[in-house]
Amino acid sequence: MNTWSSIWGFPFGRLTLDALPVTDIVRADGRTELLSGITGTAAAGMAVLGFVVVVILITVKGWWRPLWSEWLTSVDHKKIGIMYIVFSFVMLARALAEAFVMRSQQVVGHDGGGIVMPDHFAQLFTTHGTIMIFFMAMPFLTGMINFVMPLQIGARDVAFPVLNSVSLMLTIAGGLILMISLVLEPFSTGGWSGYPPYTEAAYNPGAGPDYWIWAVTLSSIGSTFTGLNFAVTIYKKRCPGMKLMRMPLFTWTSLCTSILMIFAMPPLTIATALLALDRYMGFHFFTNGGGGNMMNYANLFWLFGHPEVYILILPAFGVWSEVFSTFSGKTLYGYTALVIATMAIAVLSFTVWVHHFFTMGQSANLNAAFGIATMTIGVPTGVKIYDWMLTMFRGRVRISVPMLYAIAFLFLFTIGGLSGIILANPSVDYQVHNTLFLVAHFHNMLIPGLLYGMIAGYTMWFPKAFGFRLDEKWGYRAAWCWILGFMGAFFPLYVLGLMGMPRRMSGYFSGQWLPWTIIALGGAVLILAGFLALIVQLWVSVRDRKRLAVPVGDPWDGRSLEWGIPAPAPEWNFPSLPRVEGRDAFATLKASGHDLGPPEDGFEDIWLPKNAAFGPVIGALGTALAFTLTWYMWWAVLPLAALVPLVIIAQGFRRDTEKRVPAEEVRKEWRAFRELAARTPRVPRTSEYTRDNRGHAIPMSQEATR
């Protein structure tokens, strides 16, 4: 029995009761260990309770069938986009809770002790970073592109709808592995970058690094598929007349992001695969003492890691371009310059990864070259900032919720960019390396740069997804909490970094640091309030959806094609593929007194891809395989691994892949929409946030002449 169990891991592998966080309470030796155990157990309990509540709610409401047939197996790009964003919000909740615990620990741990043990603290900063990068930011932007981009280019769907579902499910599979690690501990303590030797078997033989490896690997494979899918979609699925230089800026940034995904994600997959070989089979690719070299991992990781920053930022730049243009009532200033700047940033992002190694011993000349390359990125970024400001110049600017985030972004992102220019100087980097200054800079770029952009985009395009606006009062409250909370939480970290406080520190004895950590905790509380305000906003908006309804679909006087169709958008997007005559396609039509009209050649049947269970099945297999690999359940690993190619082959034999939407059905739906639009009064900008706004905005050119 012992031999069978040790070789095949039957049935639980190395998984024992010790993995339950409650055992930390039972074995606690001292106050801090007890509090740490209580904290971990409470978090695991909340995760389990939340899961049980959701299952009961779905069962009581009878939602299992529609959940499966209308959502999980759907290959509609809009529904997949919405699922990505819902998933990212769930993961954001966990990451924010962890950040709050870490900030609290840094306040109460100033004389040693605190509420979590150092090992627990290390797990927290690892899961927080991993979630925010791979399971919040990436799904959020991928969901946003999924929903918006095909509509902006006049397409019915992405190029590979089933692959789109697979990408989503692989991302969710990675997230599930992370959530399981909350209940069956431990997680990795190696940081979000997973550096050896902290993740090598000799240093950390437990299950933690294996959780990290498989969660990130599943996510990175999904993101690579997504990049390929989006790039092919933009190249091949644009409607007639939608030339490259007529595409909205959001689509341009989506294209550059996709290309970055295609080239940046594989190095990460290779790095985690090689690390797995190190841990599982003793290959020692990255073991300095075993013939390997840890720097090989560092190079592979940052070949992904630095372009990843721009994978995260560029879609938000696209959102800002749409926000500044729409809520200023003007054509985007410097369109060509913005396109060139976007492409320049994408290319330069691959030339700067060595700035992460300024302190790792390479020559001064190499450091200088990569320092200059890093500073160069400030040029195209500066071009963008000036173009957005000039877009507002002499525009009819409305300080809407998205615009409030946008203006805050201009100020805060510029400060973050300047701190990046400072860090690009190798001699300065030596002084503040591995301090909280770096943490402040990193968050200064990604929270105003990425997260504000995603929330602004979520607010702006929400009506197109669900047919009603989000409540603006709670939107403003959330925005102010996020803005002020960010400044409170991260500006003190610049000071602490300059005072020499290392990052990832759970305890310290310098009393000078304490006041700044208290201020940072206050900022974290405000950020949590901002997140709660977003939840309340959603609840209030759903409750008041009749008052907030915008069925005509153009509540903000939008400029691109997606605003010309009903809200929510029909499954087939457009009754026929539109023909585009220039930039700002829908704004141009409205200025001439037209809308997206019926097809010139009459309505025709529309063929759409049928639902497919392939994505959820691959996601379930990925989750199960990752879990069994993590806990060494080899008896289950082998059949699960064999099932993956069999399922892929079976999918290849599927022939019934399309469904027909009759032309008569499309005609009726479109005619009803046009009749609704004809009898719905147009509203000026001053009524944008009133119940009079039913989604039929007065075009800017006509309002200006009144």
XYZ file of C-alpha atoms in Angstrom:
706
model
C 0.000 0.000 0.000
C 2.752 2.387 0.893
C 4.647 1.579 -2.301
C 1.557 2.041 -4.478
C 0.737 5.296 -2.757
C 4.247 6.704 -2.945
C 4.721 5.844 -6.632
C 1.290 6.651 -8.037
C 0.063 9.115 -5.451
C -3.137 7.155 -4.972
C -5.573 8.604 -4.161
C -4.474 12.020 -2.771
C -0.804 12.171 -3.707
C 0.991 14.449 -1.256
C -2.234 16.196 -0.284
C -2.860 15.774 3.451
C -4.936 17.460 6.109
C -1.995 19.794 6.707
C -3.071 21.652 3.583
C -6.170 22.976 5.352
C -5.507 26.461 6.803
C -7.310 25.509 10.015
C -4.345 23.319 10.964
C -2.313 26.527 11.313
C -4.647 27.490 14.165
C -4.390 24.104 15.831
C -0.592 24.132 15.707
C -0.125 27.819 16.423
C 2.744 28.614 18.752
C 2.286 32.219 19.755
C -0.053 35.099 19.054
C 1.141 35.944 15.553
C 0.924 32.355 14.352
C -2.591 32.131 15.753
C -3.691 35.361 14.058
C -2.060 34.246 10.838
C -3.952 30.960 10.986
C -7.229 32.742 11.708
C -6.646 35.123 8.795
C -5.954 32.264 6.370
C -8.866 30.191 7.639
C -11.256 33.128 7.426
C -10.204 33.819 3.835
C -10.621 30.166 2.868
C -13.959 30.034 4.657
C -15.215 33.085 2.788
C -14.156 31.549 -0.533
C -15.951 28.282 0.251
C -19.009 30.099 1.585
C -19.157 32.295 -1.517
C -18.943 29.234 -3.753
C -21.714 27.443 -1.836
C -23.969 30.514 -1.908
C -23.513 30.873 -5.665
C -24.285 27.173 -6.259
C -27.419 27.346 -4.088
C -28.570 30.561 -5.760
C -28.147 29.110 -9.257
C -29.951 25.920 -8.222
C -32.860 27.702 -6.529
C -33.296 30.069 -9.452
C -33.057 27.248 -11.992
C -30.191 28.950 -13.806
C -28.020 25.906 -14.518
C -29.482 25.234 -17.962
C -29.338 28.861 -19.222
C -25.910 29.260 -17.636
C -24.637 26.330 -19.677
C -26.519 26.843 -22.941
C -26.505 30.649 -23.124
C -23.193 31.515 -21.493
C -20.572 28.854 -20.769
C -20.849 27.160 -24.173
C -21.501 30.390 -26.071
C -18.961 31.424 -28.687
C -20.488 34.889 -29.192
C -17.631 37.350 -28.762
C -19.834 39.708 -26.743
C -20.802 37.101 -24.159
C -17.237 35.834 -23.941
C -16.099 39.416 -23.366
C -18.648 39.875 -20.583
C -17.564 36.595 -18.923
C -13.931 37.723 -19.028
C -14.849 40.963 -17.261
C -17.037 39.275 -14.635
C -14.164 36.878 -13.911
C -11.699 39.753 -13.584
C -13.949 41.534 -11.060
C -14.163 38.375 -8.937
C -10.386 38.048 -8.928
C -9.989 41.780 -8.228
C -12.030 41.322 -5.047
C -9.596 38.718 -3.744
C -6.500 40.707 -4.756
C -7.794 43.860 -3.051
C -8.561 41.943 0.145
C -5.002 40.591 0.132
C -3.576 44.062 -0.464
C -5.565 45.350 2.505
C -4.180 42.582 4.733
C -0.627 43.368 3.594
C -1.038 47.084 4.271
C -2.484 46.272 7.710
C 0.435 43.966 8.445
C 2.906 46.712 7.577
C 1.219 48.979 10.123
C 0.960 46.537 13.018
C 4.215 44.761 12.205
C 6.498 47.741 12.848
C 7.874 46.154 16.006
C 7.712 42.547 14.831
C 4.691 40.299 15.055
C 1.481 41.493 13.454
C -1.402 39.527 12.001
C 0.360 37.215 9.519
C 3.589 35.228 9.627
C 6.386 36.140 7.177
C 5.710 33.013 5.100
C 2.017 33.861 4.926
C 2.913 37.437 3.960
C 5.118 36.095 1.154
C 2.211 34.026 -0.149
C -0.007 37.106 -0.039
C 2.272 39.291 -2.154
C 2.759 36.424 -4.581
C -0.945 35.747 -5.061
C -1.752 39.480 -5.133
C 0.754 40.147 -7.928
C -0.124 37.001 -9.852
C -3.847 37.719 -9.697
C -3.577 41.386 -10.592
C -1.420 40.727 -13.646
C -2.671 37.410 -14.999
C -6.207 37.077 -13.636
C -7.492 40.623 -13.303
C -5.720 42.902 -15.758
C -5.332 40.424 -18.631
C -8.931 39.125 -18.485
C -10.284 42.666 -18.123
C -8.543 43.996 -21.213
C -9.167 40.783 -23.157
C -12.852 40.999 -22.299
C -12.984 44.645 -23.317
C -11.323 43.923 -26.679
C -13.545 40.880 -27.197
C -16.681 42.922 -26.742
C -15.747 46.137 -28.525
C -13.234 45.425 -31.277
C -15.402 43.236 -33.610
C -18.188 45.817 -33.347
C -15.821 48.663 -34.182
C -14.574 46.973 -37.356
C -18.053 45.931 -38.495
C -17.513 42.170 -38.022
C -19.982 39.548 -36.842
C -17.508 37.753 -34.592
C -13.815 37.067 -34.087
C -11.952 34.919 -36.616
C -11.918 31.771 -34.436
C -14.962 31.819 -32.132
C -14.404 28.368 -30.592
C -10.746 29.124 -29.913
C -11.973 32.288 -28.204
C -14.015 30.126 -25.833
C -10.984 27.895 -25.206
C -8.870 30.942 -24.317
C -11.462 32.101 -21.814
C -11.770 28.705 -20.194
C -7.994 28.249 -19.905
C -7.805 31.619 -18.143
C -10.615 30.634 -15.793
C -8.891 27.280 -15.199
C -5.754 29.095 -14.054
C -7.862 31.304 -11.798
C -9.588 28.272 -10.297
C -6.216 26.769 -9.416
C -5.380 29.990 -7.600
C -8.677 29.943 -5.739
C -8.174 26.300 -4.763
C -4.792 27.250 -3.294
C -6.659 29.515 -0.881
C -8.403 26.459 0.598
C -5.671 23.845 0.142
C -2.433 25.640 1.011
C 0.254 26.720 0.479
C 0.827 28.981 -2.512
C 4.223 30.020 -3.838
C 6.352 32.495 -1.903
C 8.453 33.384 -4.941
C 6.661 36.582 -5.975
C 4.605 37.104 -9.129
C 7.766 36.669 -11.204
C 8.458 33.189 -9.766
C 12.232 33.659 -9.631
C 14.468 30.663 -8.921
C 15.942 29.701 -6.529
C 12.840 30.684 -4.502
C 10.747 28.425 -6.715
C 13.248 25.609 -7.173
C 12.538 22.249 -5.521
C 15.595 22.423 -3.268
C 14.466 25.712 -1.733
C 10.719 25.143 -1.782
C 9.674 21.502 -2.357
C 6.034 22.113 -1.352
C 3.010 22.506 -3.605
C 3.111 26.319 -3.663
C 5.395 26.922 -6.668
C 3.581 24.159 -8.569
C 0.271 25.957 -8.094
C 1.915 29.095 -9.493
C 3.522 27.283 -12.435
C 0.312 25.653 -13.675
C -1.935 28.649 -13.033
C 0.373 30.919 -15.017
C 0.975 28.334 -17.746
C -2.745 27.847 -18.388
C -3.253 31.594 -18.482
C -0.314 32.242 -20.807
C -1.447 29.599 -23.306
C -4.910 31.149 -23.314
C -3.435 34.620 -23.884
C -1.295 33.404 -26.788
C -4.412 31.988 -28.477
C -6.188 35.269 -27.816
C -3.419 37.302 -29.432
C -3.528 35.150 -32.575
C -7.314 35.339 -32.690
C -7.510 39.116 -32.330
C -4.729 39.807 -34.834
C -6.317 37.590 -37.507
C -9.719 39.140 -36.781
C -8.432 42.669 -37.333
C -6.506 41.714 -40.455
C -9.214 39.613 -42.083
C -12.647 40.517 -40.715
C -12.863 44.276 -41.247
C -16.003 45.430 -43.074
C -15.767 46.990 -46.555
C -14.022 50.362 -46.458
C -12.533 49.847 -42.981
C -8.922 50.438 -44.023
C -6.214 50.249 -41.414
C -5.956 54.020 -41.134
C -9.705 54.291 -40.670
C -9.819 52.006 -37.655
C -10.748 53.529 -34.279
C -7.774 53.976 -31.952
C -9.074 51.296 -29.598
C -8.873 48.776 -32.430
C -5.381 49.991 -33.297
C -4.198 49.472 -29.735
C -5.944 46.078 -29.745
C -3.957 45.103 -32.835
C -0.628 46.134 -31.303
C -1.557 44.377 -28.053
C -2.369 41.211 -29.974
C 0.988 41.235 -31.720
C 2.704 41.722 -28.373
C 0.770 38.775 -26.964
C 1.849 36.547 -29.842
C 5.534 37.262 -29.289
C 5.678 37.921 -25.540
C 3.592 35.116 -24.069
C 5.578 32.111 -25.455
C 8.788 33.036 -23.527
C 6.736 32.921 -20.323
C 5.243 29.534 -21.230
C 8.741 28.227 -21.969
C 10.087 29.626 -18.700
C 7.357 27.977 -16.610
C 7.699 24.714 -18.575
C 11.454 24.611 -17.948
C 10.905 25.469 -14.296
C 8.446 22.561 -14.098
C 11.085 20.247 -15.585
C 13.505 21.493 -12.942
C 11.062 20.752 -10.152
C 9.513 17.512 -11.378
C 12.427 15.820 -13.147
C 15.549 17.464 -11.756
C 16.720 19.074 -14.992
C 18.392 22.062 -13.235
C 17.977 24.513 -16.114
C 18.013 27.337 -13.573
C 20.053 25.849 -10.715
C 23.368 27.640 -10.546
C 24.953 24.829 -8.552
C 23.561 22.126 -10.846
C 24.969 23.349 -14.172
C 22.130 25.749 -14.942
C 21.861 29.507 -14.707
C 19.169 31.457 -12.939
C 19.734 34.364 -15.351
C 18.304 32.232 -18.150
C 15.011 32.281 -16.282
C 15.276 36.014 -15.615
C 15.869 36.741 -19.307
C 13.001 34.520 -20.442
C 10.653 35.958 -17.850
C 11.386 39.590 -18.625
C 11.297 38.962 -22.376
C 7.653 38.446 -21.493
C 7.496 40.735 -18.481
C 8.341 44.058 -19.987
C 6.200 43.784 -23.134
C 3.511 42.627 -20.709
C 3.472 46.114 -19.206
C 2.519 47.457 -22.629
C 0.077 44.606 -23.269
C -1.670 45.958 -20.200
C -1.320 49.656 -20.975
C -2.019 49.864 -24.718
C -5.710 48.794 -24.605
C -6.240 51.403 -21.891
C -4.614 53.977 -24.195
C -7.214 52.935 -26.757
C -9.992 53.446 -24.230
C -8.643 56.899 -23.348
C -8.612 57.848 -27.019
C -12.292 56.916 -27.311
C -13.193 58.644 -24.027
C -11.423 61.945 -24.805
C -12.889 62.058 -28.295
C -16.446 61.063 -27.351
C -16.810 63.214 -24.250
C -15.156 66.225 -25.907
C -17.449 65.953 -28.926
C -14.459 66.148 -31.265
C -12.503 64.069 -33.700
C -9.416 62.658 -32.037
C -6.535 65.111 -32.440
C -3.414 63.714 -34.112
C -4.850 60.372 -35.218
C -1.843 59.458 -37.371
C 0.616 60.475 -34.664
C -1.266 58.364 -32.142
C -1.149 55.321 -34.425
C 2.586 55.749 -35.010
C 3.167 56.295 -31.279
C 1.252 53.114 -30.475
C 3.344 51.073 -32.885
C 6.559 52.696 -31.618
C 5.695 51.772 -28.027
C 4.933 48.204 -29.089
C 8.321 47.835 -30.804
C 10.318 49.588 -28.071
C 8.718 47.419 -25.387
C 10.892 44.530 -26.583
C 14.114 46.524 -26.237
C 14.137 47.389 -22.562
C 13.895 44.178 -20.525
C 17.478 44.367 -19.289
C 16.634 47.396 -17.132
C 15.328 44.814 -14.661
C 18.934 43.612 -14.244
C 20.714 46.902 -13.637
C 21.953 45.587 -10.292
C 22.766 42.075 -11.472
C 26.316 42.618 -12.579
C 26.339 43.388 -16.310
C 28.600 46.063 -17.716
C 28.030 49.784 -17.351
C 27.820 50.152 -21.144
C 25.013 47.598 -21.349
C 23.174 49.297 -18.509
C 23.550 52.665 -20.242
C 22.231 51.305 -23.557
C 19.140 49.796 -21.974
C 18.653 52.855 -19.776
C 18.522 55.047 -22.894
C 16.167 52.607 -24.614
C 13.900 52.736 -21.585
C 13.816 56.520 -21.538
C 13.004 56.551 -25.267
C 9.555 55.097 -24.581
C 8.701 58.365 -22.893
C 8.710 60.114 -26.299
C 5.753 58.333 -27.982
C 3.965 58.229 -24.645
C 4.368 61.997 -24.358
C 2.964 62.376 -27.868
C -0.157 60.566 -26.726
C -0.575 62.724 -23.649
C -0.372 65.933 -25.702
C -2.765 64.602 -28.359
C -5.368 63.714 -25.733
C -5.044 67.161 -24.167
C -5.393 68.826 -27.570
C -8.463 66.712 -28.269
C -10.128 68.424 -25.314
C -8.963 71.887 -26.466
C -12.006 73.851 -27.725
C -14.156 70.750 -27.371
C -17.470 70.585 -25.514
C -16.011 68.619 -22.609
C -18.442 66.837 -20.263
C -16.974 65.672 -16.980
C -18.749 62.332 -17.163
C -17.600 59.395 -15.036
C -15.254 58.036 -17.754
C -13.916 61.556 -18.304
C -13.231 61.968 -14.575
C -11.084 58.839 -14.662
C -9.425 60.131 -17.845
C -8.424 63.482 -16.382
C -7.112 61.815 -13.215
C -5.169 59.463 -15.456
C -3.468 62.369 -17.253
C -2.043 63.752 -14.001
C -1.267 60.502 -12.179
C 0.124 58.626 -15.166
C 2.448 61.527 -15.945
C 3.813 61.358 -12.393
C 4.278 57.586 -12.775
C 6.004 58.082 -16.110
C 8.417 60.613 -14.644
C 9.292 58.202 -11.846
C 9.959 55.606 -14.562
C 12.352 57.987 -16.317
C 14.152 58.370 -12.981
C 14.406 54.591 -12.566
C 15.708 54.234 -16.120
C 18.924 55.864 -14.914
C 21.050 52.877 -13.742
C 22.833 54.858 -11.040
C 19.526 55.977 -9.493
C 18.116 52.485 -9.894
C 21.001 51.169 -7.791
C 19.931 53.456 -4.947
C 16.247 52.560 -4.835
C 16.446 49.024 -6.165
C 14.164 46.589 -4.346
C 12.605 49.340 -2.258
C 9.004 50.516 -2.067
C 9.910 53.258 -4.569
C 9.734 50.577 -7.246
C 6.378 49.352 -5.908
C 5.051 52.910 -5.983
C 6.209 53.418 -9.586
C 4.796 50.091 -10.767
C 1.378 50.761 -9.245
C 1.509 54.381 -10.398
C 1.668 53.136 -13.973
C -0.807 50.293 -13.761
C -3.612 51.618 -11.572
C -4.234 54.990 -13.295
C -2.900 53.659 -16.600
C -4.675 50.334 -16.797
C -7.313 49.928 -14.109
C -8.828 53.406 -14.458
C -8.923 52.828 -18.218
C -10.712 49.527 -17.859
C -13.264 50.966 -15.403
C -13.803 53.963 -17.706
C -14.322 51.607 -20.658
C -16.628 49.412 -18.584
C -18.709 52.492 -17.710
C -18.794 53.772 -21.286
C -19.650 50.489 -23.071
C -21.865 48.969 -20.349
C -25.050 50.340 -22.008
C -24.122 48.618 -25.255
C -23.815 45.288 -23.454
C -26.954 45.413 -21.303
C -29.199 48.154 -22.668
C -29.040 50.493 -19.664
C -26.553 52.988 -18.244
C -24.723 52.627 -14.970
C -25.913 54.881 -12.164
C -23.770 58.003 -12.370
C -23.929 59.048 -8.685
C -22.328 55.862 -7.507
C -19.999 56.061 -10.483
C -18.664 59.425 -9.318
C -18.344 58.171 -5.731
C -16.411 55.135 -6.915
C -14.163 57.272 -9.119
C -13.250 59.706 -6.323
C -12.544 56.821 -3.931
C -10.279 55.149 -6.496
C -8.468 58.399 -7.310
C -7.943 59.630 -3.751
C -7.372 56.091 -2.487
C -4.631 55.515 -5.021
C -2.837 58.710 -4.016
C -3.131 57.821 -0.336
C -2.011 54.240 -0.795
C 0.951 54.700 -3.108
C 2.396 58.209 -2.870
C 3.712 57.409 0.660
C 5.554 54.452 -0.842
C 7.764 56.833 -2.842
C 8.812 58.403 0.456
C 9.313 55.036 2.143
C 11.388 53.861 -0.806
C 13.628 56.903 -0.597
C 13.935 56.244 3.155
C 15.208 52.783 2.291
C 12.275 50.551 3.209
C 12.601 47.304 1.223
C 9.604 45.938 -0.583
C 7.933 42.688 0.454
C 8.709 43.303 4.133
C 6.284 41.968 6.732
C 7.984 43.491 9.780
C 10.474 46.248 10.620
C 11.830 48.165 13.574
C 12.255 51.690 12.188
C 9.705 53.984 13.772
C 10.220 56.593 11.004
C 8.425 54.348 8.560
C 5.304 53.863 10.648
C 3.415 57.145 9.868
C 3.790 56.578 6.145
C 2.520 52.998 6.380
C -0.527 54.284 8.300
C -1.273 56.797 5.531
C -0.879 54.018 2.975
C -3.360 51.876 4.915
C -5.833 54.764 4.850
C -5.463 54.896 1.078
C -6.072 51.158 0.867
C -9.301 51.607 2.836
C -10.450 54.230 0.315
C -9.618 51.897 -2.578
C -11.692 49.169 -0.958
C -14.499 51.714 -0.616
C -14.132 52.455 -4.328
C -14.516 48.794 -5.175
C -17.573 48.478 -2.930
C -19.025 51.586 -4.589
C -18.665 49.856 -7.963
C -20.623 46.878 -6.618
C -23.341 49.157 -5.209
C -23.405 51.035 -8.516
C -24.057 47.784 -10.382
C -26.789 46.753 -7.956
C -28.519 50.176 -8.118
C -28.244 50.218 -11.911
C -29.836 46.788 -12.268
C -32.579 47.828 -9.866
C -33.262 51.047 -11.813
C -32.645 49.625 -15.265
C -35.944 50.942 -16.648
C -35.020 54.500 -15.681
C -31.542 54.047 -17.107
C -32.577 52.182 -20.273
C -30.987 53.358 -23.544
C -32.473 50.957 -26.130
C -31.580 53.122 -29.145
C -27.968 52.435 -28.301
C -26.224 55.812 -28.670
C -26.317 57.445 -25.219
C -23.031 59.413 -25.516
C -23.115 60.572 -29.156
C -20.627 57.848 -30.041
C -18.344 58.058 -33.037
C -17.637 54.466 -34.104
C -19.826 51.715 -35.554
C -20.843 49.992 -32.322
C -23.027 52.963 -31.365
C -25.179 52.568 -34.464
C -26.837 49.309 -33.388
C -29.383 48.550 -30.637
C -28.517 48.180 -26.971
C -28.012 45.436 -26.051
C -26.336 44.504 -29.325
C -28.051 41.683 -31.253
C -26.226 38.381 -31.607
C -25.568 39.065 -35.290
C -24.209 42.580 -34.603
C -25.168 44.159 -37.948
C -28.071 43.297 -40.302
C -25.493 43.331 -43.082
C -21.835 44.226 -43.075
C -21.632 48.048 -43.086
C -19.652 50.021 -45.630
C -17.293 52.627 -44.187
C -16.345 55.830 -45.999
C -13.900 57.377 -43.534
C -12.756 57.701 -39.936
C -15.334 58.146 -37.166
C -17.691 56.097 -39.315
C -20.863 56.535 -37.274
C -20.229 60.201 -36.434
C -19.819 60.900 -40.156
C -23.134 59.223 -40.916
C -24.931 61.176 -38.189
C -23.430 64.472 -39.342
C -24.987 63.878 -42.756
C -28.366 63.104 -41.176
C -28.174 59.336 -41.609
C -27.838 56.196 -39.497
C -26.822 52.658 -40.229
C -29.596 51.859 -42.699
C -31.058 48.566 -43.945
C -28.984 46.466 -46.363
C -28.971 47.921 -49.871
C -29.506 44.487 -51.408
C -32.203 43.415 -48.958
C -31.926 41.210 -45.903
C -30.254 37.830 -46.174
C -29.905 34.827 -43.889
C -27.090 35.230 -41.391
C -24.909 32.270 -40.419
C -23.385 32.267 -36.960
C -21.216 29.725 -35.119
C -23.115 27.303 -32.906
C -22.417 26.903 -29.224
C -19.584 24.513 -28.399
C -18.818 22.557 -25.237
C -15.201 22.255 -26.368
C -14.016 25.297 -24.411
C -15.542 24.332 -21.045
C -14.331 20.740 -21.460
C -10.761 21.875 -22.164
C -10.983 24.273 -19.204
C -12.197 21.508 -16.891
C -9.442 19.175 -18.099
C -6.863 21.928 -17.611
C -8.022 22.551 -14.058
C -8.030 18.869 -13.151
C -4.652 18.247 -14.771
C -3.055 21.222 -13.032
C -4.473 20.176 -9.665
C -3.292 16.563 -9.950
C 0.150 17.691 -11.127
C 0.415 20.070 -8.191
C -0.376 17.349 -5.650
C 1.467 14.478 -7.432
C -1.641 12.376 -8.120
C 0.076 10.544 -10.950
C -2.635 7.902 -11.318
C -4.962 10.696 -12.471
C -2.387 12.778 -14.350
C -1.760 10.205 -17.067
C -5.392 9.604 -18.149
C -6.186 13.314 -17.930
C -3.178 14.164 -20.102
C -4.271 11.523 -22.613
C -7.787 12.951 -22.720
C -6.623 16.379 -23.904
C -5.498 15.319 -27.419
C -8.485 12.966 -27.702
C -10.922 15.813 -27.011
C -9.114 18.034 -29.525
C -9.307 15.295 -32.179
C -12.997 14.722 -31.400
C -13.648 18.436 -31.884
C -12.082 18.126 -35.333
C -14.809 15.671 -36.359
C -17.606 18.051 -35.376
C -19.507 19.079 -38.493
C -22.682 20.797 -37.249
C -20.969 24.050 -36.371
C -23.215 26.802 -37.725
C -26.749 28.021 -37.188
C -28.925 30.102 -39.482
C -30.703 33.307 -38.497
C -33.513 33.749 -41.071
C -33.539 36.976 -43.055
C -37.145 37.625 -42.017
C -36.198 37.515 -38.338
C -33.355 39.968 -38.900
C -35.622 42.253 -40.922
C -38.303 42.346 -38.213
C -35.828 43.027 -35.458
C -34.028 45.745 -37.393
C -37.252 47.431 -38.508
C -38.518 47.464 -34.897
C -35.257 49.046 -33.816
C -35.416 51.756 -36.471
C -39.033 52.513 -35.612
C -38.102 52.820 -31.939
C -35.290 55.190 -32.870
C -37.630 57.270 -35.038
C -40.109 57.855 -32.215
C -37.488 58.368 -29.473
C -36.622 62.062 -28.966
C -33.004 63.016 -29.331
C -31.392 64.450 -26.203
C -28.740 67.158 -25.799
C -25.597 66.650 -23.747
C -27.095 68.516 -20.816
C -29.636 65.687 -20.466
C -27.108 62.919 -20.823
C -27.513 61.786 -17.213
C -31.296 62.149 -17.002
C -34.081 59.661 -17.674
C -34.695 61.538 -20.965
C -31.602 59.869 -22.368
C -32.976 56.782 -24.098
C -29.871 56.325 -26.190
C -30.635 58.822 -28.961
C -28.097 61.614 -28.585
C -28.150 64.758 -30.713
C -25.062 64.702 -32.942
C -22.454 67.254 -31.932
C -22.613 69.101 -35.278
C -26.386 69.600 -34.977
C -26.332 70.590 -31.301
C -23.619 73.175 -31.916
C -25.778 75.005 -34.475
C -28.816 75.246 -32.168
